C-alpha cells in the first residue's frame, strides 16, 4: 500500500489538475489590454514620462554643448562628429529605445502589484519576484506571474456576495458554485465529459452546471 486513498491524486497530478481548473476559469475573464493598463497607478506613469523627458534633455544638451563641438570632441553616437543635429536625433532614438525597455519593466511590476491584490494573492511577493528576475531574465518574472495568477473573484449567482474563484460553495448562502464528480467528489469543469480522477461519466451533471451569471463577474 502506498498510503494514498483510491480517489486521492498524486501530488503532481493534483497540482496539474488545479492549474487546469485555474486556466479554465481565467479564460472567462475576457480581459482587455487598455482596461488592464488602467490598473497601473497614474503617478507611476507620470514618473516614467518625467524621467524620459529628463533623459532626453540631458542627452540633447550634452551633444549640443558648443564647447565640445568647437573643440571637435567626440560626440555620441561615434561617426557623426561635425553633425551635432543628426547626432542628437540618433541619440534621442537610442534613449527612447532604452526608456521603452525600462518603462515595460516598471509598468509590469506596477501591474503585478495591483492585479495580485485584486486576485487575493501576495502582491509584495509577486512584485519582488518580477523585479528580482529582471537583471538576468528580463520579463520572465512577469510571464511566470501571468501563468500562475489566480482567477478573479466574482459575485455569487444567488446572493451577489464576492467569492473567490477557488470556492466550491458561497460562504454566505451555501450556493454551489462549481461542479463536482458525484462518484469521487473531486471538482470538475463544465467541459469535462469524464471525471479526470475516476473516469466517471459526467453527462448527468450538465444540467447542474452553474448559471452563466456565476462567471459574469469575470468578464471585465
Coordinates of N, CA and C in Angstrom, one line a residue, residues 21-32 35-37 39 111-124 126 142 144-154 162-167 215 217-220:
X21 N -7.8 23.8 -13.7 CA -9.1 24.5 -13.3 C -8.8 26.0 -13.3
X22 N -7.7 26.4 -12.9 CA -7.4 27.8 -12.8 C -7.4 28.4 -14.3
X23 N -6.7 27.7 -15.2 CA -6.7 28.2 -16.6 C -8.0 28.2 -17.2
X24 N -8.9 27.2 -16.9 CA -10.2 27.2 -17.4 C -11.0 28.4 -16.9
X25 N -10.9 28.8 -15.7 CA -11.6 30.0 -15.2 C -11.1 31.3 -15.6
X26 N -9.7 31.3 -15.8 CA -9.2 32.6 -16.3 C -9.6 32.9 -17.8
X27 N -9.9 31.8 -18.6 CA -10.3 32.1 -19.9 C -11.6 32.9 -20.0
X28 N -12.4 32.8 -18.9 CA -13.7 33.5 -18.9 C -13.6 35.0 -18.5
X29 N -12.4 35.4 -18.2 CA -12.2 36.8 -17.7 C -12.3 37.8 -18.8
X30 N -12.0 37.5 -20.0 CA -12.1 38.3 -21.2 C -11.4 39.7 -20.9
X31 N -10.2 39.7 -20.5 CA -9.5 40.9 -20.1 C -9.1 41.7 -21.4
X32 N -9.2 43.0 -21.3 CA -8.7 43.9 -22.4 C -7.5 44.6 -22.0
X35 N -8.0 48.2 -20.5 CA -8.7 48.1 -19.2 C -7.7 47.7 -18.1
X36 N -6.8 46.7 -18.5 CA -5.8 46.2 -17.5 C -4.7 47.3 -17.3
X37 N -4.4 48.0 -18.4 CA -3.4 49.1 -18.3 C -3.8 50.2 -17.3
X39 N -4.9 49.7 -14.5 CA -4.6 49.3 -13.1 C -3.3 50.0 -12.7
X111 N 1.8 46.7 -12.5 CA 0.6 46.0 -12.8 C 0.5 44.7 -12.0
X112 N 1.6 44.0 -11.8 CA 1.5 42.8 -11.0 C 1.1 43.1 -9.5
X113 N 1.6 44.2 -9.0 CA 1.3 44.7 -7.6 C -0.2 44.9 -7.5
X114 N -0.8 45.6 -8.4 CA -2.2 45.9 -8.3 C -3.1 44.7 -8.7
X115 N -2.7 43.9 -9.7 CA -3.5 42.8 -10.1 C -3.5 41.7 -9.1
X116 N -2.3 41.5 -8.4 CA -2.2 40.4 -7.4 C -3.1 40.8 -6.2
X117 N -3.3 42.0 -5.9 CA -4.1 42.4 -4.8 C -5.6 42.1 -5.1
X118 N -6.0 42.4 -6.3 CA -7.5 42.1 -6.5 C -7.8 40.7 -6.7
X119 N -6.7 39.8 -6.9 CA -6.9 38.4 -7.0 C -6.7 37.7 -5.7
X120 N -6.4 38.4 -4.6 CA -6.2 37.8 -3.3 C -4.9 37.1 -3.2
X121 N -3.9 37.6 -4.0 CA -2.6 37.0 -3.9 C -1.6 37.9 -3.1
X122 N -0.5 37.4 -2.8 CA 0.5 38.2 -2.1 C 1.2 39.2 -3.1
X123 N 0.7 40.4 -3.1 CA 1.2 41.4 -4.1 C 2.7 41.7 -3.9
X124 N 3.2 41.8 -2.6 CA 4.6 42.1 -2.3 C 5.5 41.0 -2.8
X126 N 5.0 38.7 -5.2 CA 5.0 38.6 -6.7 C 5.6 39.8 -7.3
X142 N 7.4 38.4 -14.9 CA 6.1 38.9 -15.3 C 5.3 37.7 -16.0
X144 N 5.9 34.5 -15.7 CA 5.5 33.5 -14.7 C 4.3 33.9 -13.9
X145 N 4.2 35.2 -13.6 CA 3.0 35.6 -12.8 C 1.7 35.4 -13.6
X146 N 1.8 35.8 -14.9 CA 0.6 35.6 -15.8 C 0.2 34.2 -15.9
X147 N 1.1 33.2 -15.8 CA 0.8 31.8 -15.9 C 0.3 31.3 -14.6
X148 N 0.7 31.9 -13.5 CA 0.4 31.3 -12.2 C -0.8 32.1 -11.4
X149 N -1.1 33.2 -11.9 CA -2.1 34.0 -11.1 C -3.4 33.4 -11.0
X150 N -4.1 33.7 -9.9 CA -5.4 33.1 -9.6 C -6.5 33.8 -10.5
X151 N -7.6 33.1 -10.7 CA -8.7 33.8 -11.4 C -9.3 34.9 -10.6
X152 N -10.0 35.8 -11.2 CA -10.6 36.9 -10.5 C -11.7 36.5 -9.6
X153 N -12.0 37.1 -8.5 CA -13.2 36.8 -7.7 C -14.4 37.3 -8.5
X154 N -15.6 36.8 -8.2 CA -16.8 37.1 -8.9 C -18.0 37.0 -8.0
X162 N -19.2 38.6 -3.1 CA -18.0 38.3 -3.8 C -17.3 37.0 -3.3
X163 N -17.0 36.1 -4.2 CA -16.5 34.8 -3.8 C -15.2 34.6 -4.6
X164 N -14.3 33.9 -4.0 CA -13.0 33.5 -4.6 C -13.2 32.5 -5.7
X165 N -12.4 32.5 -6.7 CA -12.5 31.5 -7.8 C -12.3 30.1 -7.4
X166 N -11.6 29.9 -6.3 CA -11.4 28.5 -5.8 C -12.6 28.0 -4.9
X167 N -13.5 28.9 -4.5 CA -14.6 28.5 -3.7 C -15.5 27.5 -4.4
X215 N -20.2 33.4 -13.5 CA -18.9 33.8 -14.0 C -19.0 35.1 -14.7
X217 N -19.1 38.0 -13.5 CA -18.2 38.9 -12.8 C -16.8 38.9 -13.4
X218 N -16.4 37.8 -14.1 CA -15.1 37.7 -14.6 C -14.9 38.4 -15.9
X219 N -16.0 38.7 -16.6 CA -15.9 39.4 -17.9 C -15.8 40.9 -17.7
X220 N -14.6 41.4 -17.5 CA -14.4 42.8 -17.2 C -13.7 43.4 -18.4

